XYZ file of C-alpha atoms in Angstrom:
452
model
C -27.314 -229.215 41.732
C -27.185 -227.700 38.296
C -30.455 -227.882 35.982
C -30.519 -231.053 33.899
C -29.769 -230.574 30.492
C -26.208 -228.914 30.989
C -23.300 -230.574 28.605
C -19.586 -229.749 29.982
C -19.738 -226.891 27.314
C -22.400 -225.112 28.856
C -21.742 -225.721 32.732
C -18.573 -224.465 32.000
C -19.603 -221.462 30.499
C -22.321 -220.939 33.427
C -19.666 -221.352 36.082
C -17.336 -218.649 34.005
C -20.735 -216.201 34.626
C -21.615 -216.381 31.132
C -25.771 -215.758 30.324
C -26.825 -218.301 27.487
C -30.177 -216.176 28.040
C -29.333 -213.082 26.616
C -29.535 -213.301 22.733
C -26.369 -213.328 21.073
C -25.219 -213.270 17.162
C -24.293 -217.191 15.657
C -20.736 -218.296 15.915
C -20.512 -215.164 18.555
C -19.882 -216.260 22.399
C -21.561 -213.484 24.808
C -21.455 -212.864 29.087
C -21.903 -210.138 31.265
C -20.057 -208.911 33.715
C -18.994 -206.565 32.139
C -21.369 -207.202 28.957
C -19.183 -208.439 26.417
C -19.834 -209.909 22.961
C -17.079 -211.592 21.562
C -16.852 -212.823 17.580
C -13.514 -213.048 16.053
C -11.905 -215.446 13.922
C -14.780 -216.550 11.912
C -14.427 -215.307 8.692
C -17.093 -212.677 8.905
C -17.427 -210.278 5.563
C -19.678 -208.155 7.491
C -20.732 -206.779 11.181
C -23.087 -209.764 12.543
C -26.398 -208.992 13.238
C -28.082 -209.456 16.612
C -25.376 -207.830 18.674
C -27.044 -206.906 22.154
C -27.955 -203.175 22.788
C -26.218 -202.408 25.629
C -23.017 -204.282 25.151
C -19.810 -202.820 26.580
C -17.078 -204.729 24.704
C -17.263 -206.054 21.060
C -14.562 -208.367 20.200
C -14.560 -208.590 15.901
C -10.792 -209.002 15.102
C -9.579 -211.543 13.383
C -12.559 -211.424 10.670
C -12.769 -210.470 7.119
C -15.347 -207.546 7.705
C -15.272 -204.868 4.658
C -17.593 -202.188 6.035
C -18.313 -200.199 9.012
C -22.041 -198.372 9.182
C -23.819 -197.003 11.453
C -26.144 -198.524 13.300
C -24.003 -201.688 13.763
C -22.713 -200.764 17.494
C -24.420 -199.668 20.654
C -22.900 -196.282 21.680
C -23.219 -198.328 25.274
C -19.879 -199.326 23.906
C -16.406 -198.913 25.539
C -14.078 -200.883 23.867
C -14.189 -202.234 20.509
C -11.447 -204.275 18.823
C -11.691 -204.431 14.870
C -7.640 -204.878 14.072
C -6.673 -207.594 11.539
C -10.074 -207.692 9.085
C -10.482 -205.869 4.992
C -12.064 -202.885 6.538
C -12.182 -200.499 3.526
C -14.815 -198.184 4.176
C -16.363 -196.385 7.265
C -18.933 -193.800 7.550
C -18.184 -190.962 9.109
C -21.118 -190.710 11.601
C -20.467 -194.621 12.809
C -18.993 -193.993 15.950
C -21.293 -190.565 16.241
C -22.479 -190.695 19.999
C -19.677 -193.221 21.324
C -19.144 -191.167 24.304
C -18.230 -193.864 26.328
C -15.893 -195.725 24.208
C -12.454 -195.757 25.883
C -10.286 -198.286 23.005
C -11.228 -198.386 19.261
C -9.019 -200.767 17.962
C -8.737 -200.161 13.797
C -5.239 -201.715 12.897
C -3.920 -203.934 10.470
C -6.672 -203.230 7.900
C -4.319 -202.713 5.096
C -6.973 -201.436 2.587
C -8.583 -198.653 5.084
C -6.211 -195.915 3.290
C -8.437 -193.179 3.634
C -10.409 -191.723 6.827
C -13.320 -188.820 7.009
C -11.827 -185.684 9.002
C -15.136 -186.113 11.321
C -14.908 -190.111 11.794
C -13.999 -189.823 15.666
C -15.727 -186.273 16.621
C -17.565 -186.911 20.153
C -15.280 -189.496 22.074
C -14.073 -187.577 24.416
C -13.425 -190.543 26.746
C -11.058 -192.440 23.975
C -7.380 -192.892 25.538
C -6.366 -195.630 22.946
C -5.964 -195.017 19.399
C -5.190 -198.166 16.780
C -4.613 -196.823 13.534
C -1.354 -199.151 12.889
C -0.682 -200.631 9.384
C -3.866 -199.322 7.767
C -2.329 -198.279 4.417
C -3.180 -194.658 5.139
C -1.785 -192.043 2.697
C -2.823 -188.645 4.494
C -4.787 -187.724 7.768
C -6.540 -185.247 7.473
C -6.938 -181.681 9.472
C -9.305 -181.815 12.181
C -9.527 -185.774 12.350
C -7.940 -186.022 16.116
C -10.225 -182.825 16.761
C -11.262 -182.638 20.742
C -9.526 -185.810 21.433
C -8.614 -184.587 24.598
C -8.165 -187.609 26.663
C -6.530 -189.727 23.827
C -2.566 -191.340 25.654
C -2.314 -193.466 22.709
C -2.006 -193.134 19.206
C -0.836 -195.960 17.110
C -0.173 -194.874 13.529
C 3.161 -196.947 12.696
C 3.376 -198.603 9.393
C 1.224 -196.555 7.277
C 2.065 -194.809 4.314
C 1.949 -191.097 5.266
C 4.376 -188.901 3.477
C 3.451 -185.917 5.111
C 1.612 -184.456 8.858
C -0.384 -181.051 8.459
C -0.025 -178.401 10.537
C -1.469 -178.942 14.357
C -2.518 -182.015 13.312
C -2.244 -183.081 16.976
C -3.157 -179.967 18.822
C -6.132 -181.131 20.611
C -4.401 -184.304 22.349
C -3.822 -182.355 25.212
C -2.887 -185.941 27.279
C -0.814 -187.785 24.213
C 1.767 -189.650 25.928
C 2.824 -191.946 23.668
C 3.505 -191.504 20.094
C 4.072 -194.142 17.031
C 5.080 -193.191 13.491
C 7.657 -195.184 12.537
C 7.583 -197.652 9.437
C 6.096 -194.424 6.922
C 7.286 -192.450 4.270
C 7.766 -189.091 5.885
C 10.133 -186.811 4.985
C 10.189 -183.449 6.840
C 9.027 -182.617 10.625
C 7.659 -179.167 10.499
C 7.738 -175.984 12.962
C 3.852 -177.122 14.220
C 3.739 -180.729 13.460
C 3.873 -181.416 17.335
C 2.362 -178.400 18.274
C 0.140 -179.134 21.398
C 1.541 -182.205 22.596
C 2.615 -180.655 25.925
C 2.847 -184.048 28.142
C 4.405 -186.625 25.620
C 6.657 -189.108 26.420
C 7.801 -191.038 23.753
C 7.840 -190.165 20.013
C 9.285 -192.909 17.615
C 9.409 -191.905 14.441
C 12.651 -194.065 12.883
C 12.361 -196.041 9.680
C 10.884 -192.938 7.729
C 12.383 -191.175 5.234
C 12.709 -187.718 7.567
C 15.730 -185.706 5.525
C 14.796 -182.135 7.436
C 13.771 -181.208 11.087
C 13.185 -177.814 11.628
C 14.984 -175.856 14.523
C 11.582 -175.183 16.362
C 9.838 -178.847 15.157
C 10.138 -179.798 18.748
C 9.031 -176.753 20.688
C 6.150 -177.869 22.912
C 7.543 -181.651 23.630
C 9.372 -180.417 26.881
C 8.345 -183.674 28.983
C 9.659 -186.120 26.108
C 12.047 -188.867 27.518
C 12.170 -190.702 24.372
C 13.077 -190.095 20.881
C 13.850 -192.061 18.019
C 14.802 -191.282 14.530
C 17.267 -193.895 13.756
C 17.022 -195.754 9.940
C 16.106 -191.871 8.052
C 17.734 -189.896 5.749
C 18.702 -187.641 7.974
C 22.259 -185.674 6.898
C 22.370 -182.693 9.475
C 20.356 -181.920 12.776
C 20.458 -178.988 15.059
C 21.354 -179.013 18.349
C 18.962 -175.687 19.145
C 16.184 -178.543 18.673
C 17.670 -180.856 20.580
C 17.750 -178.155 22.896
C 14.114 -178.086 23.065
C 13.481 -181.275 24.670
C 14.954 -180.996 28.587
C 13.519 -184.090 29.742
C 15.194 -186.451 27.039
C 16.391 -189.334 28.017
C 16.754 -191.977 25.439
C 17.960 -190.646 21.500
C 19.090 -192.883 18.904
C 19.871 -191.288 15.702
C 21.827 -194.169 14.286
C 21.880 -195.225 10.800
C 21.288 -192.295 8.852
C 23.775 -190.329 6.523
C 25.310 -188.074 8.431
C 27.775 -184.869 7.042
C 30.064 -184.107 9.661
C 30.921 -180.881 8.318
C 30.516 -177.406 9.475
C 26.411 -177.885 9.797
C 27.140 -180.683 12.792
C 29.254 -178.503 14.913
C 25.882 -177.711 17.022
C 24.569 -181.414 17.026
C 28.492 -182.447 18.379
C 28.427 -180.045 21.273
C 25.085 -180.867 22.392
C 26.058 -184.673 22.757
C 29.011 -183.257 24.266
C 26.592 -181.607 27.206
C 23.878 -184.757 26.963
C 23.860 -186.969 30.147
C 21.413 -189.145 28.848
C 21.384 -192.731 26.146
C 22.605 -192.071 22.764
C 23.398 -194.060 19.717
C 26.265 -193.751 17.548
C 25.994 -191.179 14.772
C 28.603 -192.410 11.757
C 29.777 -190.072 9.669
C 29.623 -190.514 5.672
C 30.956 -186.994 4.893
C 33.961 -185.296 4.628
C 36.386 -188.401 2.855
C 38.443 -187.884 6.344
C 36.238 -188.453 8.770
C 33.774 -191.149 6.857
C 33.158 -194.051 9.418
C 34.190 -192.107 12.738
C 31.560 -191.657 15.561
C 30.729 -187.895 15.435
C 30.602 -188.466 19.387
C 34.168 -189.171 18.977
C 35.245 -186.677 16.678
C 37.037 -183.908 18.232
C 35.456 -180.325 17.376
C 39.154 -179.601 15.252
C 38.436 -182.025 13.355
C 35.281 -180.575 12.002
C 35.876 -178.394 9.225
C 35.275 -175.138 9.434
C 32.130 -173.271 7.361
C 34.314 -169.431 6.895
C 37.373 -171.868 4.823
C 34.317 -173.608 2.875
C 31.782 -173.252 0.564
C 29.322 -171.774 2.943
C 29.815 -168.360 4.512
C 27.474 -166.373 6.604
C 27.855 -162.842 6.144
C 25.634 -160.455 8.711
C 23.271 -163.043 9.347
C 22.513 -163.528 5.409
C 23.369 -167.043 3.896
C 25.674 -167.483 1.098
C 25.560 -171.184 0.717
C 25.651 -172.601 -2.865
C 25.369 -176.169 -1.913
C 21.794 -175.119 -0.116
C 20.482 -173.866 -3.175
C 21.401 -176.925 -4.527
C 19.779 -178.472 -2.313
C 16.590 -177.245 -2.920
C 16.503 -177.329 -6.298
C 16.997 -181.355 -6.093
C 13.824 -181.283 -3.619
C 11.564 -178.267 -5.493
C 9.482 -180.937 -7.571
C 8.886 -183.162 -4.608
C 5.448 -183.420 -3.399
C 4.690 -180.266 -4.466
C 0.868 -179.703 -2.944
C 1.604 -180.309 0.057
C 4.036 -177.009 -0.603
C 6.816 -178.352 1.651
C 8.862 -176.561 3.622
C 12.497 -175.882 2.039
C 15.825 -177.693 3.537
C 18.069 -175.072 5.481
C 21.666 -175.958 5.966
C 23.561 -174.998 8.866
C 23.319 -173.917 12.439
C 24.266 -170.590 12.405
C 21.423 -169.291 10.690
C 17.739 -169.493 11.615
C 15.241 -169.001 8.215
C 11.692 -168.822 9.083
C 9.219 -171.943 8.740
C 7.018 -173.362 7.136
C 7.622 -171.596 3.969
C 7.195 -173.208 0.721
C 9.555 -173.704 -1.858
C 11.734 -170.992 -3.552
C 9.675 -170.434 -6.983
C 10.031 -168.021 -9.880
C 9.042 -164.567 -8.978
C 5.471 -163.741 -10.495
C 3.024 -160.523 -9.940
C 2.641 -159.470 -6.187
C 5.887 -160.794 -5.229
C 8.999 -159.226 -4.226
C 12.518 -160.699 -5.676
C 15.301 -160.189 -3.606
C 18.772 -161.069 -5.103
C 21.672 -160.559 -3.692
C 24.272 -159.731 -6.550
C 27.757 -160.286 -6.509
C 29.459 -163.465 -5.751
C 27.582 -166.572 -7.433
C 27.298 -170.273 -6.064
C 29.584 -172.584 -6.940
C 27.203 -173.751 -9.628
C 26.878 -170.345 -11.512
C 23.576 -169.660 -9.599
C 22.849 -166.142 -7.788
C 21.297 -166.291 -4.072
C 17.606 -165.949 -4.599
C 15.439 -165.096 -1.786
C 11.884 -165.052 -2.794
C 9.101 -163.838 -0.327
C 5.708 -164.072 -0.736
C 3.417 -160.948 0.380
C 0.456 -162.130 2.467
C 2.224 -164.977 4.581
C 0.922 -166.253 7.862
C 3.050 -165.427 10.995
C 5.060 -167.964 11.975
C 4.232 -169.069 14.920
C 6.534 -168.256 18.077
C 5.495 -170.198 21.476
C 5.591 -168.200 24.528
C 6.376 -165.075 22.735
C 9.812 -165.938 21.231
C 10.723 -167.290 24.133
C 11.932 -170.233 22.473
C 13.428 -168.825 19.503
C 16.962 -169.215 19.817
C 18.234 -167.660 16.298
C 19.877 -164.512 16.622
C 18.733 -163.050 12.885
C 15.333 -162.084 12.871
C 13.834 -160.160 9.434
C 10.398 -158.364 8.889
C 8.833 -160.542 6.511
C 7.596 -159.228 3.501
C 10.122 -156.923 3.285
C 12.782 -156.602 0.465
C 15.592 -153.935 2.019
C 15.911 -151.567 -0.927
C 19.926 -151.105 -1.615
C 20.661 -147.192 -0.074
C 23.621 -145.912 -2.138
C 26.163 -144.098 0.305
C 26.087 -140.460 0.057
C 29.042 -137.681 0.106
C 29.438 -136.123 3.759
C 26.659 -132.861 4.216
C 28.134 -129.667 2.646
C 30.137 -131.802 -0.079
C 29.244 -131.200 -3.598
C 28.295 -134.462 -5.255
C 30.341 -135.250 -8.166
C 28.219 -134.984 -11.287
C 27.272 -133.624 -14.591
C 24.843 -131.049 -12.880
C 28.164 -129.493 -11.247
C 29.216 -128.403 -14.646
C 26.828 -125.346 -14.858
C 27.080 -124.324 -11.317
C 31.108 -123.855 -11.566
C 30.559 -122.050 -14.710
C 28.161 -119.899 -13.148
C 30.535 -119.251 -10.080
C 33.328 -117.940 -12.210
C 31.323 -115.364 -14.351
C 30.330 -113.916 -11.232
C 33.764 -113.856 -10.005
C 35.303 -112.586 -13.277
C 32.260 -109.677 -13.093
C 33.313 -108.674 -9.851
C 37.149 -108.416 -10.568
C 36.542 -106.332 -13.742
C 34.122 -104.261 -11.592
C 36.595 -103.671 -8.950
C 39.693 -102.151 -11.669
C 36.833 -100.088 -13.693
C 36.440 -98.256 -9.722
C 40.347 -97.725 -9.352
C 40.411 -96.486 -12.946
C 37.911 -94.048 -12.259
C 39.518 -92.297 -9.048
């Protein structure tokens, strides 16, 4: 029945439709159907040779592969699993002409750290991303360029501190989302600019201290959010605001101040109908431990009897300043954005750091009452800045202060109502005048009555 010569081994293999025909790399098992070469666990240090031209899937995990050239895959290729080897090095044009590939499979090369912005230009068709525990420190701009069919992006347990600017602009069909297990610190206005149709974004056991009141401005089909295990001490609710089809929040296990600043994140729990986690409290001494789901709003103390005051939309907060001051040093080229306290106040973003005025730049101080700390209120604001950006026109902009930027409001001293004479030394001469004239005039007037 079967041609003599056949071991088990190999009639099994012919009745599972492999071809022991076709050539195929040593130690490597191949088959059609769909064309499929598959090599892992064998302690390769390098891509095999011999791989068949027009082979669909390439199965290399498991190996101990270093580099990744070009020239060692077909661009016949659709998916191609590399996760788990000591991949260190690729060059950029490897994958150049993959237009078919649908998976690329990169994680758990711990030594990868650094990736070419133009590594993945041309695969349009890729809608699974593995970029998981790759010891990455930065990705940068452009990498994720034209992307468009991308659902699945896996960059969890990295090392990435911080996310540029439409970073993820071109994954127009992102649906799911993984950065948790890095070292990031701040979610930007833009970070998740473009990323109209995703549904989950997990980004919990990072070190995310600041979310900007617009960071979330395009993410209007997320059901799932997760930012448990930060260092998060205050978020607004305007962002929560942002995100109608939420579902599923957890925000547990970070450092909450229930002060003044939550006041916005405790009514919008109040209105939430969907899953939350509990959000304890470390701040003020009286309500450490509590819920703040549970805390009653009279309970939270009140900004106008505290430190921090707004006063026609301008922020006199000397534990802000602090604030920045303790984060001005960190990371400073990547210029990050500064942390605003607060929810009734809306300052624009990104903006960098408050620095020392210098040539070009306009200093703004408010004088008067200082900080608790003996500091004045600095407002420094650099000529030349980019527009922030403002989806749909403003339409989500939800602060009611807005400022021309650039601008430093010169101080306009009150004047005396018209026809009042300003009280000054020039007034001297002018009354002096006006009485010789009226003496004249009197002496005048007897030297005529004299005379008749």
């Amino acid at each position: 029945m079967f041609r003599r010569g056949y071991g088990g081994v190999e009639l099994l293999l012919v009745l599972c439709g492999l071809d022991l025909s076709l050539p195929c790399p040593r130690h490597c098992i191949c088959y059609t159907s769909p064309s499929t070469v598959s090599c892992q666990a064998h302690n390769f240090h390098a891509v095999p040779e011999g791989i068949p031209a027009q082979s669909e899937r390439v199965f290399l995990q498991n190996n101990k592969i270093q580099r990744l050239l070009r020239g060692h895959f077909s661009p016949t290729t659709t998916m191609l699993w590399l996760y788990s080897n000591n991949i260190s090095y690729i060059q950029p044009s490897t994958f150049h002409g993959f237009d078919r590939l649908e998976e690329l499979d990169l994680g758990d090369n711990r030594h990868l750290k650094v990736i070419a912005a133009d590594t993945f230009v041309g695969l349009g068709r890729l809608h699974a991303l593995h970029l998981y525990h790759c010891g990455l420190i930065s990705l940068p701009p452009g990498i994720f360029a034209g992307l468009h069919n991308l659902q699945y992006l896996y960059l969890q347990d990295n090392q990435l501190e911080f996310l540029e600017d439409d970073l993820f602009i071109d994954l127009l069909n992102l649906s799911h989302l993984f950065l948790h297990g890095n070292r990031l610190w701040s979610l930007r206005q833009n970070t998740f600019r473009g990323l109209g149709v995703l549904d989950r974004l997990l980004l919990h056991q990072n070190r995310i201290q600041w979310v900007d009141r617009q960071a979330f401005h395009d993410l209007r089909r997320l059901t799932t959010l997760y930012l448990f295990n930060n260092s998060l001490t205050e978020l607004s609710g305007a962002s929560l605001t942002l995100l109608p089809a939420l579902e599923y929040l957890r925000l547990n296990d970070n450092p909450w101040e229930c002060d003044c600043k939550a006041v916005s994140l405790w009514d919008w729990l109040r209105r939430f109908r969907g899953s939350t986690s509990s959000l304890m409290c470390v701040s003020p001494p009286e309500l450490a431990g509590k819920d703040l789901k549970t805390v009653k709003k009279e309970e939270l103390p009140s900004c106008l009897s505290g430190e921090s005051h707004v006063r026609g939309g301008e922020i006199d907060h000397g534990e802000s300043l602090n604030h920045l001051n303790r984060h001005r040093n960190h990371h400073n080229h990547h210029q990050r954005p500064y942390l605003p306290h607060g929810d009734q106040y809306s300052l624009p973003s990104p903006s960098p750091l408050p620095r020392p005025p210098k040539g070009g730049r306009r200093n703004c101080t408010r004088r008067g009452r200082k900080a608790k700390w003996g500091l004045n209120e600095v407002q420094v604001l650099r000529e030349g800045d980019d527009k922030d950006y403002a989806p749909d026109d403003g339409k989500y902009d939800l602060s009611g202060n807005t400022r021309r930027k650039n601008k430093c409001i010169p101080r306009t001293s009150v004047g005396p109502p018209i026809g009042v004479q300003r009280a000054n030394n020039r007034a001297g001469p002018h009354f002096a005048d006006s009485l010789f004239c009226f003496s004249s005039s009197l002496l005048l007037s007897l030297i005529s009555v004299i005379l008749r």
